[in-house]
Coordinates of N, CA and C in Angstrom, one line a residue:
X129 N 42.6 -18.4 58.3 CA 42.3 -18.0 59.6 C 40.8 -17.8 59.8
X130 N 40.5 -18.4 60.8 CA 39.0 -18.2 61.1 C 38.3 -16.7 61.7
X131 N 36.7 -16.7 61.2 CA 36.4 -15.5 61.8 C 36.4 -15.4 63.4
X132 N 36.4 -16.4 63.6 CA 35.9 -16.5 65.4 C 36.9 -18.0 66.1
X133 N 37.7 -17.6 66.9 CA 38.6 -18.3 67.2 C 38.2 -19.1 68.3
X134 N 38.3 -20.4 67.6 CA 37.6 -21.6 69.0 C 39.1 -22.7 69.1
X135 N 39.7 -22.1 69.8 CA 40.7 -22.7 70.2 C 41.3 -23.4 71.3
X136 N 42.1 -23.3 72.0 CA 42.2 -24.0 73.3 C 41.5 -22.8 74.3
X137 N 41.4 -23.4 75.4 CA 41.3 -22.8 76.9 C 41.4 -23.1 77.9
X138 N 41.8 -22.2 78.7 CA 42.4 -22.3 80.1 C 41.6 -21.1 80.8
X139 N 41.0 -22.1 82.6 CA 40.2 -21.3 83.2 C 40.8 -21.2 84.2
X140 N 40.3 -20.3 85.3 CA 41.3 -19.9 86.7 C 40.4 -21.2 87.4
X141 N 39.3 -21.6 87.1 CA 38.8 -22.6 87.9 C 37.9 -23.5 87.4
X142 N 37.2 -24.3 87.9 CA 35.8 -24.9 87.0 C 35.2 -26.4 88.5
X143 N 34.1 -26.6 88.3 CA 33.6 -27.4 88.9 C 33.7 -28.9 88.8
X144 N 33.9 -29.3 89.5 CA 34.5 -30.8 89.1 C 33.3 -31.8 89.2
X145 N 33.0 -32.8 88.3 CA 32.5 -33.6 88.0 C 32.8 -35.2 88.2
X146 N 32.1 -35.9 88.7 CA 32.4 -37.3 88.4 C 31.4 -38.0 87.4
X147 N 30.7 -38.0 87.8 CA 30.0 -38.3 86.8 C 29.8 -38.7 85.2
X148 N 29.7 -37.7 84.9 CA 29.9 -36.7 83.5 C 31.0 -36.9 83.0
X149 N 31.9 -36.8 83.7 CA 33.2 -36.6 83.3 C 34.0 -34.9 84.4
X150 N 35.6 -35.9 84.3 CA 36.0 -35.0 85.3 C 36.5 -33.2 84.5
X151 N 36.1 -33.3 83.0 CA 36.3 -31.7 82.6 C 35.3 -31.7 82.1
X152 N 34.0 -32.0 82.3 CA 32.6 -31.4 82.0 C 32.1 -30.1 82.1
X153 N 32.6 -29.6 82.9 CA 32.6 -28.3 83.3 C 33.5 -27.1 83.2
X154 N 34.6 -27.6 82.2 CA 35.7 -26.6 82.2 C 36.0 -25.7 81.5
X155 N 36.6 -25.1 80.8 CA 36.8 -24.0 80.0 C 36.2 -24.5 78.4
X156 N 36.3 -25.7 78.0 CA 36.4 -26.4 76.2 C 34.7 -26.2 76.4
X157 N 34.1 -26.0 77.8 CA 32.7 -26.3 77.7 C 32.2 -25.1 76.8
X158 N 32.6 -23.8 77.3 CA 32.2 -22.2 77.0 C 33.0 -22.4 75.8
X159 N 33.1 -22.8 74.3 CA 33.9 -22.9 73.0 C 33.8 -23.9 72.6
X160 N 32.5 -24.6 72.7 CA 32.1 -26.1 72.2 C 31.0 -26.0 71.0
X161 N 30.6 -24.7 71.3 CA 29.0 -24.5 70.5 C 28.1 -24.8 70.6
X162 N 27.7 -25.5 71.9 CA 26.5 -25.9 72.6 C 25.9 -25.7 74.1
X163 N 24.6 -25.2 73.8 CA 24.7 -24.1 74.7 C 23.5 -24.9 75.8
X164 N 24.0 -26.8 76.4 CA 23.6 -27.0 77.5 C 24.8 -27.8 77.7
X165 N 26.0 -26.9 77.6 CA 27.5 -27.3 78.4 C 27.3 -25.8 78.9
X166 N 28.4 -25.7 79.6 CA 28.7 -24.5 80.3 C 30.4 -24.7 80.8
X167 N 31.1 -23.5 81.2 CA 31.9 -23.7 82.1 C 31.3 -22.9 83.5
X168 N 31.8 -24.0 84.2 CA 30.8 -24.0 85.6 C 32.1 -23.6 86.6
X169 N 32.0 -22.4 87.7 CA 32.9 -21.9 87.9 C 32.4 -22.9 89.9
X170 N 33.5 -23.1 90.5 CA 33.0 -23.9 91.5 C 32.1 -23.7 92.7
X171 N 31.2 -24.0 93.5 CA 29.8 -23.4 94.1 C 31.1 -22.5 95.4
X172 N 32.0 -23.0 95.9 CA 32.8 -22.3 96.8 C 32.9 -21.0 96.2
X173 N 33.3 -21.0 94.8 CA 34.3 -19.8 94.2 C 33.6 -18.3 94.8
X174 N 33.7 -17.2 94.9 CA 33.4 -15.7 94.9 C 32.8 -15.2 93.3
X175 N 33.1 -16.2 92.2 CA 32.7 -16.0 90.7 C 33.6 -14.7 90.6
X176 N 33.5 -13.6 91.5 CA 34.3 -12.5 90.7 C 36.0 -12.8 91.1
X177 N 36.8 -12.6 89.6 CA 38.4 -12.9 90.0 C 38.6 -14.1 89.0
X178 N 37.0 -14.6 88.3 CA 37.4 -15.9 87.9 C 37.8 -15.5 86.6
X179 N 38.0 -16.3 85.9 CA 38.5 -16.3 84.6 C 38.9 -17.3 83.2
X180 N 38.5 -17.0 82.1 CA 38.6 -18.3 80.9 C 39.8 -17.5 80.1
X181 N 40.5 -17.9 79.4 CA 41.5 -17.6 78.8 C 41.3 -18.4 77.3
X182 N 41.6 -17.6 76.5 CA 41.3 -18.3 75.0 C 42.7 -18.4 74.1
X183 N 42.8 -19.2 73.4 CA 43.8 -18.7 72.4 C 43.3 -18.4 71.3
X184 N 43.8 -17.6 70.4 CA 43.4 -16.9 69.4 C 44.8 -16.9 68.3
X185 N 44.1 -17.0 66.9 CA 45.0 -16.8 65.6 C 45.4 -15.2 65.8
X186 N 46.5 -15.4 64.7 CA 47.4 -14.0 64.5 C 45.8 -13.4 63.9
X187 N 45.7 -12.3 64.1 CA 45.0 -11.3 63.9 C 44.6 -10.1 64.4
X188 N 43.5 -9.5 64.4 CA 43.1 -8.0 64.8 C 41.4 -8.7 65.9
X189 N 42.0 -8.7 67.0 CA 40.4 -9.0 68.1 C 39.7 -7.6 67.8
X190 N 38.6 -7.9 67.6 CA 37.4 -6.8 67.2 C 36.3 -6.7 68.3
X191 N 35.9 -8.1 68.9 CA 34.5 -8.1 69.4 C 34.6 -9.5 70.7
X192 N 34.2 -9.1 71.4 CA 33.7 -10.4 72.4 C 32.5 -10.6 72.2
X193 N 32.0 -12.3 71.6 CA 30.4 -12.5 72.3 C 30.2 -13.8 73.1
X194 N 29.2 -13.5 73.8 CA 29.0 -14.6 74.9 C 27.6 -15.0 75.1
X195 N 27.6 -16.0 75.9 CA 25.9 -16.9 76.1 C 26.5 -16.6 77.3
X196 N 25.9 -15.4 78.7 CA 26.5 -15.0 79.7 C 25.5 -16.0 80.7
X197 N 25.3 -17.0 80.6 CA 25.2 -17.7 81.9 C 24.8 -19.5 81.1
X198 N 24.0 -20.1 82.0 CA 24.2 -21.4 81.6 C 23.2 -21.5 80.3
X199 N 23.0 -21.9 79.5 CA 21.7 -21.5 79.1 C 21.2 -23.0 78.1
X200 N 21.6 -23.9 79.1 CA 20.9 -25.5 78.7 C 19.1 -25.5 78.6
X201 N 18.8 -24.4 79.7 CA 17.1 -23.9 79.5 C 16.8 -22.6 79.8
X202 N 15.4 -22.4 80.0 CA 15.6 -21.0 80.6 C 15.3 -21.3 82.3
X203 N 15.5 -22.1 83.1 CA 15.2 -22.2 84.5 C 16.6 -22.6 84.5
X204 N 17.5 -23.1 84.0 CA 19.1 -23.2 84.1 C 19.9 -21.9 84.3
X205 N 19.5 -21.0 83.0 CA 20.1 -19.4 83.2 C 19.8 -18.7 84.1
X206 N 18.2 -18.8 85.0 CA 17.9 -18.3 85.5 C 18.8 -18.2 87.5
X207 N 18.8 -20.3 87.1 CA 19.3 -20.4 88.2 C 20.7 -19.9 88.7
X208 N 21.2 -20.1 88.0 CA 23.1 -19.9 88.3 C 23.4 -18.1 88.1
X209 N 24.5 -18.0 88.8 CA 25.2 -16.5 88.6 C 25.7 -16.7 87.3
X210 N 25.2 -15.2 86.5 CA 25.6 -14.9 85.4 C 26.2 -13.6 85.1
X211 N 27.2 -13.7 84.0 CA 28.4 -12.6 83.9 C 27.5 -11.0 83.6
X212 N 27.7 -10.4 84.3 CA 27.6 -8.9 84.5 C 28.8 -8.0 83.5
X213 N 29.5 -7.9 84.0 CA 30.6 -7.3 83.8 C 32.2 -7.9 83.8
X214 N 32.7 -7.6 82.8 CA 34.1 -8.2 82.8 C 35.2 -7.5 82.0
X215 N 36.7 -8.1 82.9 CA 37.8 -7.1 82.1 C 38.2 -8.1 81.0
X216 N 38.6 -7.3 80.0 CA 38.9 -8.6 78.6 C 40.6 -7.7 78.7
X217 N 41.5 -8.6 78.9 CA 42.5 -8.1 78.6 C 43.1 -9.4 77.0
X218 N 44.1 -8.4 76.4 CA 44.3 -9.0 75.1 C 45.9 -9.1 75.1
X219 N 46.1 -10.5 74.8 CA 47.9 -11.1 74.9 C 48.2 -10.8 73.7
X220 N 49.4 -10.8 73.0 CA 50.0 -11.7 72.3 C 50.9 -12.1 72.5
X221 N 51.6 -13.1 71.9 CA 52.6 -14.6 71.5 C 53.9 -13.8 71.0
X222 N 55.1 -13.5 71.9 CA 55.9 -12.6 71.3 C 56.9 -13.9 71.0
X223 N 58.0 -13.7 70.3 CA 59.2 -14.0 69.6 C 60.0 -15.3 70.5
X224 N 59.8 -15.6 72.0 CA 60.1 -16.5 73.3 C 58.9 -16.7 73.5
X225 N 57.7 -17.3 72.8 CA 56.3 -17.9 72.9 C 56.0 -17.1 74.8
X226 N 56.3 -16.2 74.5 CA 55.8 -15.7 76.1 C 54.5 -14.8 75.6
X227 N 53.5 -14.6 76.3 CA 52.5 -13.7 76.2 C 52.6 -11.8 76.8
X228 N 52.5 -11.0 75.9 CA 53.1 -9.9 76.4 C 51.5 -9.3 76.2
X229 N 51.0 -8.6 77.1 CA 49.7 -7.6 77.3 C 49.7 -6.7 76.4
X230 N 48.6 -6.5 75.4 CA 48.7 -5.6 74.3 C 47.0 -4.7 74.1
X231 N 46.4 -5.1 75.2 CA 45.1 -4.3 75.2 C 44.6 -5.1 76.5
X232 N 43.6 -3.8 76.7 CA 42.6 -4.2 77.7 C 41.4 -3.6 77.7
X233 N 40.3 -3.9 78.1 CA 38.6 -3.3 77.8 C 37.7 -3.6 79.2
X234 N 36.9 -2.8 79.8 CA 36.3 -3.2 80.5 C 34.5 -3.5 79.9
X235 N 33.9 -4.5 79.8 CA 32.4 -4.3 79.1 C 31.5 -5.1 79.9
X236 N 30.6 -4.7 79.7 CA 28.7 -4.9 79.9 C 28.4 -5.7 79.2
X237 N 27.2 -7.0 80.1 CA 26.6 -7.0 79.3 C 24.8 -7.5 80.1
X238 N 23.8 -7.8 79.2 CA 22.7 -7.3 79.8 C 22.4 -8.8 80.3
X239 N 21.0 -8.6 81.4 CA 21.0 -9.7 81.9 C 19.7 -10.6 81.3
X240 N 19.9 -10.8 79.8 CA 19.1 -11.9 79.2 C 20.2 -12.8 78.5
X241 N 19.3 -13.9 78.2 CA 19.7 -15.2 77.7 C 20.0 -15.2 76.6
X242 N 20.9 -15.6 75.3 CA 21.1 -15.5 74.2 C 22.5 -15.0 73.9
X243 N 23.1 -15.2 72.7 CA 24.6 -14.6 72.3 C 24.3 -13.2 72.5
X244 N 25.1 -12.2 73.6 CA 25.5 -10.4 73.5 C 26.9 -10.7 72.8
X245 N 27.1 -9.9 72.3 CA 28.5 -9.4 71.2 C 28.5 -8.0 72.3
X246 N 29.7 -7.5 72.4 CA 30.5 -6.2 72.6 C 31.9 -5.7 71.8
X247 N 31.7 -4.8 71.5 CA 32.7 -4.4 71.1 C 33.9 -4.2 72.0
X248 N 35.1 -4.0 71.2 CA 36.3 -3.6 72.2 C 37.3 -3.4 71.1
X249 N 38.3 -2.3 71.6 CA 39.0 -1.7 70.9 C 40.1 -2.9 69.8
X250 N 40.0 -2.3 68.9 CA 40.5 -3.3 67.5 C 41.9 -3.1 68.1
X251 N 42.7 -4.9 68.5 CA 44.2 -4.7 69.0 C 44.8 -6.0 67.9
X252 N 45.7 -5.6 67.4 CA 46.8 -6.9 66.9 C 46.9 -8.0 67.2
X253 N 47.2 -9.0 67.2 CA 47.8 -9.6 67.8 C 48.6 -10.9 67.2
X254 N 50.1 -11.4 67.6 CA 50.6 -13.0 67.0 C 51.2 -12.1 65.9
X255 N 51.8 -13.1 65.0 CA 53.2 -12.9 64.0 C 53.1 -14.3 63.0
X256 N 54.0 -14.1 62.2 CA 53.7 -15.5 61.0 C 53.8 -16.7 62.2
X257 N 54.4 -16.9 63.1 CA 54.6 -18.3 64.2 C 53.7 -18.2 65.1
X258 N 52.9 -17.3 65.8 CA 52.0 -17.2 66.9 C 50.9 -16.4 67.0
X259 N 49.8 -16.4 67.6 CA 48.9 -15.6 67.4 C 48.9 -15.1 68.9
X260 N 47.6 -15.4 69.5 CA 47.7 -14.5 71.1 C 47.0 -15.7 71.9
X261 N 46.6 -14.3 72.8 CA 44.7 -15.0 74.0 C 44.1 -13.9 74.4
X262 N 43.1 -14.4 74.8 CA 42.4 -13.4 75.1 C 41.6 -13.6 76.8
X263 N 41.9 -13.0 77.6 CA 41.3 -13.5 79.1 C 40.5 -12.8 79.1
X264 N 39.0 -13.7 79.7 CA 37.9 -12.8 80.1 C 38.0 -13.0 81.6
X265 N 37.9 -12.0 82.3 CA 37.7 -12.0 83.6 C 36.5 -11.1 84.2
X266 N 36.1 -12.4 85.4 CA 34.7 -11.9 86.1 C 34.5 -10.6 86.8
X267 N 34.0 -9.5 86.6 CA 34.0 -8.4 87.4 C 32.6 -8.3 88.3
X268 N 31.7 -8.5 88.0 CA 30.6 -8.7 88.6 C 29.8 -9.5 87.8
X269 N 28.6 -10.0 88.5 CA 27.7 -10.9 88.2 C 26.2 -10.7 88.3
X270 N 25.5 -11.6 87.8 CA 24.0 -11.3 88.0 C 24.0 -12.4 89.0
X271 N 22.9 -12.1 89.9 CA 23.0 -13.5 91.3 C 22.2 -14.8 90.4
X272 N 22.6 -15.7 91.3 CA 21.4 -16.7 90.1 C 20.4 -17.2 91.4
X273 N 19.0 -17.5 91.0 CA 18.4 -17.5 92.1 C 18.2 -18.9 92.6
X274 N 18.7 -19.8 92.5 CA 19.0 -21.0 93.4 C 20.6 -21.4 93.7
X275 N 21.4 -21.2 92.8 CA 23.1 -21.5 93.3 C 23.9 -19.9 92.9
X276 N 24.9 -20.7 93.9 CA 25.9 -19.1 94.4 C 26.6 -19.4 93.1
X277 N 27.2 -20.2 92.3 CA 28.1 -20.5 91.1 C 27.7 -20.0 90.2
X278 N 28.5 -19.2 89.5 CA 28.6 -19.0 87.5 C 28.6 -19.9 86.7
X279 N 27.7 -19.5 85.3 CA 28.0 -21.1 84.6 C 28.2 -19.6 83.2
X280 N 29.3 -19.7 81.9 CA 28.8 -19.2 81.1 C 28.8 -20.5 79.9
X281 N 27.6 -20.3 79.4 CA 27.5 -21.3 77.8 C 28.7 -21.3 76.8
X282 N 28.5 -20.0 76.3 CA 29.7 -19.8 74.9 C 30.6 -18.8 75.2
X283 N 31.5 -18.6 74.4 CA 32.5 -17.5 74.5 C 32.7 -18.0 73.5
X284 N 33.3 -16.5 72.7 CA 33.5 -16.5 71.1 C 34.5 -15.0 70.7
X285 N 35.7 -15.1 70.5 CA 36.8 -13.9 69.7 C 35.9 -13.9 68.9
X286 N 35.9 -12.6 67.8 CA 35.2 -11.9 67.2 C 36.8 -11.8 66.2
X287 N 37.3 -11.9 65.3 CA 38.5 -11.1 64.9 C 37.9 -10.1 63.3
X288 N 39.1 -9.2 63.7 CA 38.3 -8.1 62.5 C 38.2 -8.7 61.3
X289 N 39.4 -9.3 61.1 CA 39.6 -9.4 59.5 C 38.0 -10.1 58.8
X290 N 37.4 -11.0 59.6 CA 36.4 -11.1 58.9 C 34.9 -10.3 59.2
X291 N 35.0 -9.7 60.1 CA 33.3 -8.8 60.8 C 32.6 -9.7 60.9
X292 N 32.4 -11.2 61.2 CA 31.6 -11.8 61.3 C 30.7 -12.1 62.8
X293 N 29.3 -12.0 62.7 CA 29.5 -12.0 64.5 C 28.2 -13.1 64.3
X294 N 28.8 -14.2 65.6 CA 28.2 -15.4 65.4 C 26.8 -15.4 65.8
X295 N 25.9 -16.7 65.1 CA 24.7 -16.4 65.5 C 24.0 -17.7 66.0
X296 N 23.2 -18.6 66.5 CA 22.4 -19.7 66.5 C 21.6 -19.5 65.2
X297 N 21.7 -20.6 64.6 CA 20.8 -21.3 63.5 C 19.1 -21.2 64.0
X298 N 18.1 -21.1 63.1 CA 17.0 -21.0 63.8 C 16.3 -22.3 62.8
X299 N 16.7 -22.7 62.0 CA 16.0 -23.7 61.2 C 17.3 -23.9 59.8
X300 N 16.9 -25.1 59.4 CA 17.6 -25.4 58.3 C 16.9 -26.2 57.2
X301 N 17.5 -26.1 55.5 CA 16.4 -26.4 55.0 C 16.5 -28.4 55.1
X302 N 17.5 -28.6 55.6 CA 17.1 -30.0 55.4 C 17.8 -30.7 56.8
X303 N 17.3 -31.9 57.4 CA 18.3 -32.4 58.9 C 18.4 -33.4 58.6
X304 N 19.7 -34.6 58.7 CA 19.7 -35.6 58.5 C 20.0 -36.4 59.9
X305 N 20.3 -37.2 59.9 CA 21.0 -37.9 61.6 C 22.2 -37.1 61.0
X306 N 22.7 -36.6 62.7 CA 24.0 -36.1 62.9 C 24.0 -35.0 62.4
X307 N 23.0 -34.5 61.4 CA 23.2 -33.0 61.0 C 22.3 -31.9 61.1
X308 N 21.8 -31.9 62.4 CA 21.0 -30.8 62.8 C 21.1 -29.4 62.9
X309 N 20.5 -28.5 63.1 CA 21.1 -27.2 63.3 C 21.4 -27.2 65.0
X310 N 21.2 -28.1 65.5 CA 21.2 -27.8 66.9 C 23.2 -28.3 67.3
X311 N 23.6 -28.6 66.0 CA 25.3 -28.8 65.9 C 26.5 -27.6 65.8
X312 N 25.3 -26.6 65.1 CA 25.9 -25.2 64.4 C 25.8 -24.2 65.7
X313 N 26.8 -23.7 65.6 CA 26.5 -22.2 66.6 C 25.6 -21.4 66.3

């Protein structure tokens, strides 16, 4: 079981792309480990109401952390609405693979650039066949000063069993092609 569950996800919304590609922007963006994707919530949307949904292994959720806006530079973060405040409600995967509510947290977080971790109350979750999800939803936002839209970089489950809380690499001792630290969370 991993310390930090990068699993599937499902968003209430995301920005559509041609370009790029038509899920450039969607929930796998915020759980990719690269922090000039985003999931980009649509320029119409209100941002608050939105929401990413994670799945997560059988375990004990300890911690939320997030790269709370886009943060491909610092004039990117700056630009877009970025996550203020949000409800973390916590699923699990009961016995008829249905999701049954087993915790909920409201948290903060500040408005700079970089992984914030929060804590939130240690809940259970899954069984030897299933584990959970975890939904973050938008409660308020920081404005971004050129577009009305949210973008967040990462999102990351924290689970107890291991206390591990993720970090960006700042250097490594050796890079090859394809092996940079700019690959590592």
């Amino acid at each position: 079981v991993p310390a930090i569950a990068y699993a599937g996800s499902k968003v209430s919304a995301f920005q559509k792309e041609t370009r790029l590609g038509a899920n450039y922007w969607s929930g796998g963006s915020a759980i990719d480990g690269k922090m000039d994707t985003a999931w980009m919530v649509p320029g119409e949307s209100a941002n608050r109401g939105e929401w990413i949904e994670i799945d997560i292994p059988a375990g004990t959720v300890d911690k939320i952390s997030a790269v709370i806006g886009y943060a491909a530079s610092d004039e990117t973060f700056k630009d877009y609405g970025r996550l203020k405040q949000a409800r973390i409600d916590i699923f699990t995967i009961n016995d008829d693979q249905m999701p049954v509510q087993v915790g909920t947290a409201n948290v903060s977080f500040e408005d700079k650039s970089g992984l914030q971790t929060v804590d939130v109350p240690d809940v259970k979750v899954g069984s030897d066949l299933a584990g959970g999800k975890v939904r973050i939803s938008v409660m308020d936002l920081y404005t971004g000063q050129d577009y009305p839209n949210m973008g967040i970089s990462e999102v990351a489950v924290v689970m107890g069993e291991f206390n591990v809380t993720p970090t960006k690499l700042q250097s490594v001792s050796g890079e090859g092609a394809g092996h940079g630290k700019d690959l590592a969370l």
